[in-house]
Short mmCIF file of C-alpha atoms (C1' of nucleotides) in Angstrom, two decimals:
data_model
loop_
_atom_site.label_atom_id
_atom_site.label_comp_id
_atom_site.label_asym_id
_atom_site.label_seq_id
_atom_site.Cartn_x
_atom_site.Cartn_y
_atom_site.Cartn_z
CA MET A 5 0.15 0.25 -0.04
CA GLY A 6 1.70 3.58 -1.27
CA VAL A 7 1.11 6.45 1.04
CA TYR A 8 -1.27 8.04 -0.86
CA GLU A 9 -3.49 4.80 -0.05
CA GLU A 10 -2.50 5.29 3.80
CA LEU A 11 -3.97 8.61 3.99
CA LYS A 12 -6.53 7.80 2.15
CA GLU A 13 -7.90 4.90 4.49
CA ARG A 14 -7.20 7.47 7.62
CA GLY A 15 -9.56 10.18 6.41
CA LEU A 16 -6.75 12.22 5.80
CA VAL A 17 -7.48 13.33 2.11
CA ALA A 18 -10.03 15.56 1.33
CA GLN A 19 -9.85 16.49 -2.50
CA ALA A 20 -7.10 16.13 -4.92
CA THR A 21 -6.58 18.04 -8.40
CA ASP A 22 -5.75 15.04 -10.37
CA GLU A 23 -5.85 11.66 -8.11
CA GLU A 24 -4.51 9.68 -10.43
CA LYS A 25 -1.33 11.80 -11.15
CA VAL A 26 -0.77 12.61 -7.54
CA ARG A 27 -1.12 9.00 -6.54
CA ASP A 28 1.58 8.30 -9.12
CA LEU A 29 3.68 11.28 -7.65
CA LEU A 30 3.29 10.15 -4.40
CA ASN A 31 3.43 6.39 -4.57
CA ASN A 32 6.66 6.18 -7.14
CA GLY A 33 8.18 9.55 -7.08
CA LYS A 34 10.37 12.06 -4.76
CA THR A 35 9.24 15.20 -5.25
CA SER A 36 8.60 18.39 -2.93
CA PHE A 37 5.44 20.02 -1.80
CA TYR A 38 4.20 22.84 0.68
CA ILE A 39 2.01 23.86 3.00
CA GLY A 40 1.37 27.38 4.23
CA PHE A 41 1.26 29.16 7.30
CA ASP A 42 -0.11 31.87 8.08
CA PRO A 43 1.52 33.57 11.10
CA THR A 44 -1.97 35.34 13.24
CA ALA A 45 -0.91 34.25 16.06
CA ASP A 46 2.28 33.42 18.01
CA SER A 47 1.47 29.35 18.65
CA LEU A 48 -0.12 26.79 16.56
CA HIS A 49 -3.31 25.24 17.24
CA VAL A 50 -5.24 22.21 16.34
CA GLY A 51 -6.02 23.22 13.17
CA HIS A 52 -3.08 23.42 11.61
CA TYR A 53 -1.94 20.20 13.16
CA ILE A 54 -3.91 17.37 10.87
CA PRO A 55 -2.08 19.15 7.86
CA ILE A 56 1.52 18.79 9.89
CA MET A 57 0.61 15.04 9.87
CA VAL A 58 0.25 14.39 6.51
CA ALA A 59 3.42 16.22 5.92
CA SER A 60 4.93 13.71 8.06
CA TYR A 61 3.61 11.01 6.57
CA LEU A 62 4.96 12.22 3.30
CA GLN A 63 8.18 12.92 4.55
CA ARG A 64 8.42 9.46 5.87
CA ALA A 65 7.81 8.21 2.35
CA GLY A 66 10.48 10.02 1.12
CA HIS A 67 9.16 13.79 0.00
CA ARG A 68 10.81 17.03 1.09
CA PRO A 69 8.32 19.09 3.12
CA ILE A 70 8.19 22.90 2.76
CA MET A 71 7.00 24.72 5.30
CA LEU A 72 5.81 28.44 4.49
CA PHE A 73 5.49 30.76 6.31
CA GLY A 74 3.15 33.39 5.09
CA GLY A 75 5.51 36.46 6.49
CA GLY A 76 3.90 38.49 3.40
CA THR A 77 0.61 37.55 3.14
CA GLY A 78 0.17 37.42 6.41
CA MET A 79 0.33 40.84 5.76
CA VAL A 80 -2.99 41.01 3.91
CA GLY A 81 -4.68 37.87 5.61
CA ASP A 82 -7.09 35.16 3.65
CA PRO A 83 -10.66 35.99 3.59
CA SER A 84 -11.72 32.08 3.27
CA GLY A 85 -13.74 31.21 6.19
CA LYS A 86 -13.62 34.59 7.91
CA THR A 87 -16.50 36.67 7.91
CA ASP A 88 -14.85 39.49 9.33
CA MET A 89 -11.53 41.01 8.08
CA ARG A 90 -8.48 39.96 10.01
CA LYS A 91 -6.45 42.39 11.60
CA MET A 92 -3.20 43.65 10.39
CA LEU A 93 -0.15 42.41 12.48
CA THR A 94 3.31 44.56 12.20
CA LYS A 95 6.05 42.74 10.57
CA GLU A 96 7.57 42.60 14.08
CA GLU A 97 4.80 40.30 15.60
CA ILE A 98 4.68 38.27 12.30
CA ALA A 99 9.03 37.66 12.82
CA HIS A 100 7.72 36.44 16.27
CA ASN A 101 5.45 34.56 15.38
CA ILE A 102 6.80 32.80 12.88
CA SER A 103 10.22 32.07 15.06
CA CYS A 104 7.49 30.30 17.45
CA PHE A 105 6.02 27.95 14.89
CA GLN A 106 8.84 26.61 13.49
CA LYS A 107 10.09 25.38 17.19
CA GLN A 108 6.57 23.66 17.31
CA MET A 109 6.90 22.23 13.90
CA SER A 110 9.65 20.30 14.60
CA HIS A 111 8.58 17.85 16.59
CA LEU A 112 6.65 16.50 13.66
CA VAL A 113 9.05 17.02 10.50
CA ASP A 114 12.50 15.96 10.46
CA PHE A 115 14.58 19.19 9.58
CA SER A 116 17.37 17.71 9.63
CA ASP A 117 20.06 17.35 6.67
CA GLY A 118 17.77 19.44 4.45
CA LYS A 119 14.98 16.76 4.64
CA ALA A 120 12.63 19.40 4.91
CA VAL A 121 12.95 23.38 4.35
CA MET A 122 11.76 26.56 5.69
CA ALA A 123 10.17 29.22 3.74
CA ASN A 124 9.10 32.64 4.12
CA ASN A 125 7.31 34.50 1.66
CA ALA A 126 8.32 37.75 2.56
CA ASP A 127 11.53 37.30 0.93
CA TRP A 128 9.98 37.57 -2.66
CA LEU A 129 6.71 39.27 -1.83
CA SER A 130 7.88 42.33 -0.24
CA ASN A 131 10.15 43.32 -2.94
CA LEU A 132 7.31 42.69 -5.63
CA ASN A 133 7.32 45.61 -8.43
CA TYR A 134 3.82 46.78 -8.14
CA ILE A 135 3.92 47.00 -12.27
CA ASP A 136 5.80 44.34 -13.34
CA PHE A 137 4.03 41.62 -10.72
CA LEU A 138 0.59 43.03 -12.64
CA ARG A 139 1.82 42.23 -16.27
CA ASP A 140 3.91 38.91 -15.17
CA ILE A 141 1.04 37.03 -12.87
CA GLY A 142 -2.01 39.41 -12.62
CA VAL A 143 -2.82 39.26 -16.39
CA CYS A 144 -3.47 35.34 -15.74
CA PHE A 145 -5.83 35.51 -13.11
CA SER A 146 -9.72 36.29 -13.97
CA VAL A 147 -11.89 38.20 -11.50
CA ASN A 148 -14.61 36.56 -12.79
CA ARG A 149 -13.39 33.13 -12.01
CA MET A 150 -12.23 34.13 -8.72
CA LEU A 151 -15.49 35.77 -7.35
CA THR A 152 -17.00 32.14 -8.30
CA ALA A 153 -15.00 30.95 -5.76
CA GLU A 154 -16.47 29.77 -2.67
CA CYS A 155 -14.01 31.83 -0.30
CA TYR A 156 -15.05 34.73 -2.01
CA LYS A 157 -18.64 33.82 -2.74
CA GLN A 158 -19.45 34.27 0.82
CA ARG A 159 -17.22 37.24 1.89
CA LEU A 160 -19.05 38.61 -1.09
CA GLU A 161 -22.04 39.55 0.63
CA ARG A 162 -20.45 41.41 3.56
CA GLY A 163 -17.91 43.29 1.59
CA LEU A 164 -14.86 41.90 0.23
CA SER A 165 -11.75 44.90 -0.21
CA PHE A 166 -9.32 44.73 -3.03
CA PHE A 167 -6.27 44.22 -0.73
CA GLU A 168 -8.18 40.81 0.66
CA MET A 169 -8.59 39.61 -3.13
CA ASN A 170 -4.90 39.57 -3.74
CA TYR A 171 -4.53 36.94 -1.30
CA MET A 172 -5.15 33.87 -3.98
CA VAL A 173 -3.33 35.55 -6.34
CA MET A 174 -0.48 36.09 -4.06
CA GLN A 175 -0.67 32.08 -1.99
CA SER A 176 -0.42 31.39 -5.91
CA TYR A 177 2.33 33.25 -6.28
CA ASP A 178 3.72 31.66 -3.75
CA PHE A 179 3.22 28.17 -5.08
CA LEU A 180 4.86 29.66 -8.30
CA GLU A 181 7.84 30.93 -6.62
CA LEU A 182 8.80 27.39 -4.88
CA TYR A 183 8.27 25.79 -7.73
CA ARG A 184 10.88 27.60 -9.45
CA ARG A 185 13.36 28.00 -6.32
CA TYR A 186 12.63 24.25 -5.34
CA GLY A 187 11.06 22.04 -8.21
CA CYS A 188 8.24 21.89 -5.84
CA GLN A 189 5.41 20.26 -7.57
CA MET A 190 2.28 19.86 -4.87
CA GLU A 191 0.59 21.95 -2.37
CA LEU A 192 -0.89 20.87 0.63
CA GLY A 193 -3.54 22.71 2.91
CA GLY A 194 -6.84 22.64 4.47
CA ASP A 195 -9.43 21.91 2.07
CA ASP A 196 -10.68 25.53 2.92
CA GLN A 197 -7.73 26.62 0.98
CA TRP A 198 -9.46 24.57 -2.58
CA SER A 199 -9.62 27.61 -4.34
CA ASN A 200 -6.15 29.33 -3.29
CA ILE A 201 -4.69 26.12 -4.66
CA ILE A 202 -6.38 25.72 -7.55
CA GLY A 203 -4.74 28.96 -8.18
CA GLY A 204 -1.46 27.96 -7.97
CA VAL A 205 -1.35 24.85 -10.31
CA ASN A 206 -3.00 27.32 -12.61
CA LEU A 207 -0.66 29.78 -12.57
CA ILE A 208 2.37 27.29 -12.96
CA ARG A 209 0.77 25.41 -15.85
CA ARG A 210 0.04 29.20 -17.60
CA LYS A 211 3.78 30.54 -16.34
CA GLU A 212 6.23 26.93 -17.27
CA ASN A 213 4.14 24.85 -18.57
CA ALA A 214 4.57 22.56 -16.04
CA ASP A 215 2.28 19.92 -14.01
CA ALA A 216 1.51 20.96 -10.58
CA TYR A 217 -0.77 19.45 -8.06
CA GLY A 218 -2.87 20.41 -5.49
CA LEU A 219 -4.19 17.85 -2.16
CA THR A 220 -6.07 19.18 0.39
CA VAL A 221 -6.48 17.80 3.80
CA SER A 222 -10.15 17.46 5.55
CA LEU A 223 -10.57 19.83 8.29
CA LEU A 224 -10.98 18.43 11.86
CA THR A 225 -14.29 18.43 12.76
CA ASN A 226 -16.86 16.54 15.33
CA SER A 227 -19.49 14.62 14.98
CA GLU A 228 -22.00 17.84 14.81
CA GLY A 229 -19.65 18.98 11.82
CA LYS A 230 -18.34 21.83 14.01
CA LYS A 231 -14.37 22.87 13.92
CA MET A 232 -12.58 20.67 16.65
CA GLY A 233 -9.40 22.15 18.41
CA LYS A 234 -11.00 25.19 19.38
CA THR A 235 -13.17 26.33 22.60
CA GLU A 236 -15.14 29.49 23.17
CA ARG A 237 -11.92 30.65 25.25
CA GLY A 238 -9.96 30.19 21.98
CA ALA A 239 -7.88 27.39 20.74
CA VAL A 240 -6.35 24.59 22.02
CA TRP A 241 -3.04 25.06 21.50
CA LEU A 242 0.56 23.41 20.86
CA ASP A 243 2.29 25.64 23.19
CA PRO A 244 2.50 24.60 26.54
CA ASN A 245 2.43 27.81 28.18
CA LYS A 246 -1.14 28.38 26.29
CA THR A 247 -2.42 25.26 27.02
CA SER A 248 -1.30 23.31 29.27
CA PRO A 249 0.24 19.57 28.55
CA PHE A 250 -2.27 18.33 31.01
CA ASP A 251 -5.29 20.25 29.38
CA PHE A 252 -3.82 19.62 26.02
CA TYR A 253 -3.93 15.92 26.97
CA GLN A 254 -7.64 16.30 28.72
CA TYR A 255 -8.90 17.93 25.59
CA TRP A 256 -8.55 14.76 23.68
CA ARG A 257 -9.57 12.49 26.61
CA ASN A 258 -12.81 14.42 26.94
CA VAL A 259 -13.64 14.42 22.54
CA GLY A 260 -17.12 12.41 22.01
CA ASP A 261 -18.16 9.04 21.61
CA ALA A 262 -18.43 9.85 17.90
CA ASP A 263 -15.49 11.00 17.22
CA VAL A 264 -12.62 8.92 18.68
CA VAL A 265 -12.07 6.62 16.05
CA ARG A 266 -11.84 9.41 13.70
CA CYS A 267 -9.44 11.23 15.77
CA LEU A 268 -7.40 8.13 16.44
CA LYS A 269 -7.28 8.15 12.29
CA VAL A 270 -6.42 11.73 11.37
CA LEU A 271 -4.50 12.58 14.62
CA THR A 272 -2.51 9.47 15.23
CA PHE A 273 -0.15 7.24 14.03
CA VAL A 274 -1.84 4.03 15.48
CA PRO A 275 -1.93 1.23 12.88
CA MET A 276 -5.08 1.04 11.45
CA GLU A 277 -5.34 -2.56 12.57
CA GLN A 278 -5.10 -1.58 16.16
CA ILE A 279 -7.81 1.18 15.32
CA HIS A 280 -10.30 -1.15 13.62
CA GLN A 281 -10.38 -3.06 16.99
CA PHE A 282 -11.99 0.19 18.47
CA GLU A 283 -14.77 0.81 15.88
CA HIS A 284 -16.74 -2.48 17.60
CA LEU A 285 -16.25 -0.74 21.12
CA GLU A 286 -19.24 1.20 22.48
CA GLY A 287 -20.07 3.00 25.80
CA GLN A 288 -18.08 2.96 28.70
CA GLN A 289 -15.60 0.79 26.39
CA LEU A 290 -14.80 3.60 24.04
CA ASN A 291 -12.91 5.14 27.47
CA GLU A 292 -9.68 2.62 26.73
CA ALA A 293 -9.70 4.47 23.19
CA LYS A 294 -10.20 7.81 23.93
CA GLU A 295 -7.05 7.10 26.26
CA LEU A 296 -4.85 6.09 23.67
CA LEU A 297 -6.00 9.04 21.59
CA ALA A 298 -5.01 11.71 24.41
CA TYR A 299 -1.68 10.18 24.88
CA GLU A 300 -0.51 9.43 21.64
CA VAL A 301 -1.65 13.17 20.38
CA THR A 302 -0.27 14.17 23.39
CA ARG A 303 3.08 12.82 23.25
CA GLN A 304 3.15 13.60 19.86
CA ILE A 305 3.34 17.63 20.80
CA HIS A 306 4.92 17.51 24.13
CA GLY A 307 7.16 14.74 24.18
CA LYS A 308 7.19 11.21 26.23
CA ASP A 309 7.58 12.17 29.41
CA GLU A 310 4.96 15.18 29.10
CA ALA A 311 1.94 13.04 27.74
CA GLU A 312 3.09 10.57 30.87
CA LYS A 313 2.21 13.00 33.41
CA ALA A 314 -0.76 14.13 31.82
CA ARG A 315 -2.03 10.43 31.71
CA SER A 316 -1.20 9.35 35.14
CA ALA A 317 -2.08 13.04 36.46
CA ALA A 318 -5.26 12.31 34.92
CA ARG A 319 -5.49 8.62 35.80
CA ALA A 320 -5.01 9.72 39.55
CA ILE A 321 -7.10 11.78 39.75
CA PHE A 322 -10.53 10.36 37.97
CA ALA A 323 -9.79 7.21 39.67
CA GLN A 324 -9.43 7.92 43.23
CA GLY A 325 -7.63 10.41 44.88
CA VAL A 326 -5.45 13.29 43.41
CA ASP A 327 -2.06 13.14 41.72
CA THR A 328 -0.29 16.60 42.89
CA GLU A 329 2.73 15.95 41.05
CA ASN A 330 1.80 16.58 37.67
CA MET A 331 -1.37 18.78 38.18
CA PRO A 332 -1.13 22.03 36.85
CA SER A 333 0.00 24.38 39.39
CA SER A 334 0.46 28.83 40.39
CA GLU A 335 2.11 30.30 43.50
CA ILE A 336 1.69 32.38 45.69
CA THR A 337 3.74 34.10 48.78
CA ALA A 338 3.15 34.98 52.35
CA ASP A 339 2.17 38.57 50.90
CA ASP A 340 -1.19 37.55 49.48
CA PHE A 341 -2.44 36.68 53.19
CA THR A 342 -3.85 38.94 55.77
CA ASP A 343 -3.61 37.65 59.19
CA ASP A 344 -2.49 34.94 57.75
CA LYS A 345 -5.29 33.83 55.84
CA ILE A 346 -6.98 33.98 52.25
CA GLY A 347 -9.92 33.99 51.22
CA ILE A 348 -11.64 31.96 49.10
CA LEU A 349 -12.68 34.22 46.42
CA ASP A 350 -8.93 35.77 46.08
CA LEU A 351 -7.30 32.48 45.53
CA LEU A 352 -9.78 31.33 43.16
CA VAL A 353 -8.85 34.43 40.65
CA LYS A 354 -5.33 34.84 42.15
CA ALA A 355 -5.24 31.00 41.10
CA LYS A 356 -7.04 31.80 37.38
CA LEU A 357 -9.93 29.64 38.13
CA ALA A 358 -12.04 32.63 38.25
CA ALA A 359 -11.51 35.87 36.37
CA SER A 360 -13.09 38.33 38.96
CA LYS A 361 -14.48 37.91 42.80
CA GLY A 362 -18.05 37.95 41.42
CA GLU A 363 -16.96 35.03 38.90
CA ALA A 364 -15.64 33.24 42.27
CA ARG A 365 -18.17 33.96 44.26
CA ARG A 366 -20.91 32.54 41.63
CA LEU A 367 -18.87 29.10 41.61
CA VAL A 368 -18.65 28.90 45.22
CA VAL A 369 -22.35 29.57 45.56
CA GLN A 370 -23.59 26.57 43.05
CA GLY A 371 -21.30 24.23 44.92
CA GLY A 372 -18.48 24.29 42.49
CA ILE A 373 -15.75 24.33 44.37
CA SER A 374 -13.70 22.62 46.63
CA VAL A 375 -10.48 22.66 49.09
CA ASP A 376 -8.59 19.61 49.48
CA GLY A 377 -11.57 17.99 48.66
CA LYS A 378 -13.95 19.75 51.30
CA LYS A 379 -16.65 22.12 49.74
CA ALA A 380 -16.43 25.40 50.01
CA ALA A 381 -20.05 26.27 51.93
CA ASP A 382 -20.01 29.91 50.72
CA GLY A 383 -17.61 32.89 49.91
CA THR A 384 -16.51 34.09 53.04
CA VAL A 385 -14.76 30.64 53.54
CA ALA A 386 -10.70 31.69 54.09
CA ILE A 387 -8.04 29.06 53.80
CA SER A 388 -5.18 29.37 56.12
CA SER A 389 -1.16 29.12 56.15
CA ALA A 390 -1.57 26.25 58.35
CA ASP A 391 -3.99 24.53 55.51
CA PHE A 392 -1.39 24.54 52.91
CA GLU A 393 1.05 22.42 55.65
CA LYS A 394 0.95 19.33 54.00
CA GLU A 395 3.41 16.20 54.28
CA LYS A 396 4.73 16.57 50.73
CA GLY A 397 5.14 20.07 50.54
CA LYS A 398 3.24 23.64 50.97
CA PHE A 399 0.29 23.68 48.88
CA VAL A 400 -3.58 23.19 48.46
CA VAL A 401 -4.99 21.31 45.20
CA ILE A 402 -8.42 23.33 44.48
CA LYS A 403 -11.00 21.70 42.68
CA LYS A 404 -13.37 23.36 40.10
CA GLY A 405 -16.51 21.89 38.35
CA LYS A 406 -15.98 17.93 37.81
CA LYS A 407 -12.65 18.24 35.67
CA VAL A 408 -10.76 21.21 36.38
CA TYR A 409 -7.71 20.44 39.28
CA HIS A 410 -5.15 22.94 40.38
CA LYS A 411 -3.11 23.50 43.03
CA VAL A 412 -1.69 25.91 44.69
CA ILE A 413 2.13 26.24 45.77
CA LEU A 414 3.09 28.79 48.56
CA LYS A 415 6.26 29.46 48.67
"C1'" G B 13 -18.69 62.53 -5.30
"C1'" G B 14 -25.01 61.83 -4.21
"C1'" A B 15 -28.63 59.77 -1.63
"C1'" G B 16 -29.99 56.04 2.35
"C1'" G B 17 -29.30 52.93 6.53
"C1'" A B 18 -26.57 50.52 10.42
"C1'" G B 19 -22.74 50.55 14.78
"C1'" U B 20 -26.11 47.61 21.76
"C1'" U B 21 -22.71 43.44 27.01
"C1'" C B 22 -18.78 36.72 23.79
"C1'" C B 23 -21.97 35.79 19.11
"C1'" A B 24 -26.33 36.60 17.09
"C1'" G B 25 -30.24 40.03 18.76
"C1'" A B 26 -34.40 42.99 21.51
"C1'" G B 27 -34.45 47.71 23.45
"C1'" C B 28 -35.18 53.63 20.65
"C1'" G B 29 -35.45 59.38 26.83
"C1'" G B 30 -36.56 57.43 33.33
"C1'" U B 31 -39.42 50.83 35.58
"C1'" C B 32 -32.26 49.00 31.62
"C1'" A B 33 -26.19 46.72 33.60
"C1'" A B 34 -29.93 45.88 29.13
"C1'" A B 35 -35.46 41.49 26.56
"C1'" U B 36 -34.52 36.43 23.93
"C1'" G B 37 -31.56 32.60 21.23
"C1'" G B 38 -26.58 30.30 20.86
"C1'" G B 39 -22.04 29.62 23.37
"C1'" A B 40 -19.35 29.43 28.17
"C1'" C B 41 -19.39 27.87 33.43
"C1'" A B 42 -21.62 25.27 37.42
"C1'" G B 43 -25.30 21.85 39.57
"C1'" A B 44 -28.34 17.22 39.05
"C1'" C B 45 -28.47 12.59 35.86
"C1'" U B 46 -23.62 9.64 34.01
"C1'" G B 47 -18.86 6.35 31.44
"C1'" U B 48 -13.54 12.28 32.44
"C1'" A B 49 -19.30 10.88 26.51
"C1'" A B 50 -23.85 12.53 24.53
"C1'" A B 51 -28.57 14.18 25.14
"C1'" U B 52 -31.78 16.29 29.08
"C1'" C B 53 -32.95 19.28 33.24
"C1'" U B 54 -31.84 23.31 36.72
"C1'" G B 55 -28.84 27.52 37.86
"C1'" C B 56 -25.82 31.17 36.11
"C1'" U B 57 -23.11 34.82 32.39
"C1'" G B 58 -20.19 43.97 33.69
"C1'" C B 59 -17.21 45.27 37.99
"C1'" C B 60 -16.75 45.97 43.84
"C1'" U B 61 -19.85 44.20 47.81
"C1'" U B 62 -22.19 38.79 52.64
"C1'" A B 63 -25.79 42.20 51.90
"C1'" C B 64 -28.10 47.14 51.32
"C1'" G B 65 -26.13 49.72 47.93
"C1'" G B 66 -21.90 51.42 44.58
"C1'" C B 67 -19.07 51.78 40.22
"C1'" U B 68 -18.04 51.08 34.91
"C1'" U B 69 -20.65 49.82 29.97
"C1'" C B 70 -24.98 50.24 24.40
"C1'" G B 71 -18.26 52.55 17.99
"C1'" A B 72 -15.84 57.92 19.53
"C1'" U B 73 -16.22 62.99 21.35
"C1'" G B 74 -18.88 66.84 22.90
"C1'" G B 75 -24.13 68.68 24.19
"C1'" U B 76 -29.61 69.20 25.60
"C1'" U B 77 -32.18 67.03 29.68
"C1'" C B 78 -33.69 66.75 36.75
"C1'" G B 79 -32.54 62.23 34.00
"C1'" A B 80 -30.21 59.18 27.66
"C1'" A B 81 -28.33 52.84 24.78
"C1'" U B 82 -31.80 55.92 23.23
"C1'" C B 83 -32.87 63.19 21.05
"C1'" C B 84 -28.64 66.72 18.94
"C1'" A B 85 -23.85 68.24 16.91
"C1'" U B 86 -19.19 66.12 14.85
"C1'" C B 87 -15.94 62.64 13.86
"C1'" C B 88 -14.72 56.85 12.35
"C1'" U B 89 -16.27 52.30 10.68
"C1'" C B 90 -19.33 49.29 7.95
"C1'" C B 91 -23.71 48.17 4.64
"C1'" U B 92 -27.22 49.15 0.65
"C1'" C B 93 -28.97 52.31 -3.80
"C1'" C B 94 -27.21 56.14 -7.51
"C1'" A B 95 -23.05 58.04 -10.72
#
RNA sequence: GGAGGAGUUCCAGAGCGGUCAAAUGGGACAGACUGUAAAUCUGCUGCCUUACGGCUUCGAUGGUUCGAAUCCAUCCUCCUCCA
């Protein structure tokens, strides 16, 4: 079975420009392919993860990934899938974000010995001459055709600036440029990138009279069709400082029953034979699959140690009692005490378990808070410094709701 | 360039001089039920306060008024139609 079939079987492939040729190229050839990333945040999130997975598969199959950072396009913003125009970033922000991306990506893609390439489209986009660009590239695009592209259609109803309209042209130009520089023959992207990818494929055909291909990856959605990896609080980040390995683990541990098997296929390298066994499970048995999913995904992003810590912390907490070892924590100092005590509300705010004292009070009143296993009855409960004294150190364990455990350490 | 319309709390979307911290729905959070699932039901959703109450919000800035999210002026942003 070739790598293409493997990707297909795992449900990673959404569309390909020319399935026969793409299959042949991936299974039998050696090529370079690229994925573009918009450096609009300082961390990758789960949405970026699947294309990187695919890149990883393809790299193992002998192809060379080119990770393209949109240092230039990031200053425009892709209208695909957005109903509002994106805010513009400064050059400094973009540079910072790119360096963060690089670090995170190296977990999944091997950059040693030129096995993968990093590129930044600012290298060729920022010095373009407008007139030359229009004459050379602009003539290859039909506005009529562009407007029929799904990504613009939606925006047309709400308004689309000329500025954003150029996104497709720039992305297509990236592909052409990578083709010329690295012999890049394929662009990989989320399924929402389809029209932009086609633009590049067509451009290469016109300018270079050569074949190029596009392959899109299914977006990760749950059984209700909502995008996964996003909570209302924001995305599930790959940066451990933004989403702790424990929270990351828990996110996957808590996926819906209907989504586990698909997530295993798409997000992990667990062999298909093993996954097939899970397909017959139902009800409570699925917890085993969920644990595997959570462990594997966490391991791939944060490494084996963190994954094991998260798993044992979760097991301990939910099985019985509390594992204080690997629990997310925060610190307070003696200065936070008044008369040798700290109010439960202040403590919750300090530990960032509540955004304000009002919210903290609400949690307590609704019975959602307990400290060291004792439910806090009302907002007047106070914790004295003596309560922090434990055999293993100075801390208390706060439980918020059913699943959130937090250790507050007294320094 | 001309004529209209709109900007409300996380989102959608009511309100159109006092009874508005602002209806309703969604989301989030908490409780019950459970399998660390889903569905369902309940509560809750600006900040400070045990509470009474106070404080800051309805694009921005000024103004009218005893009193403004609601009226007026200017500005900013967006939309629609015409050129």
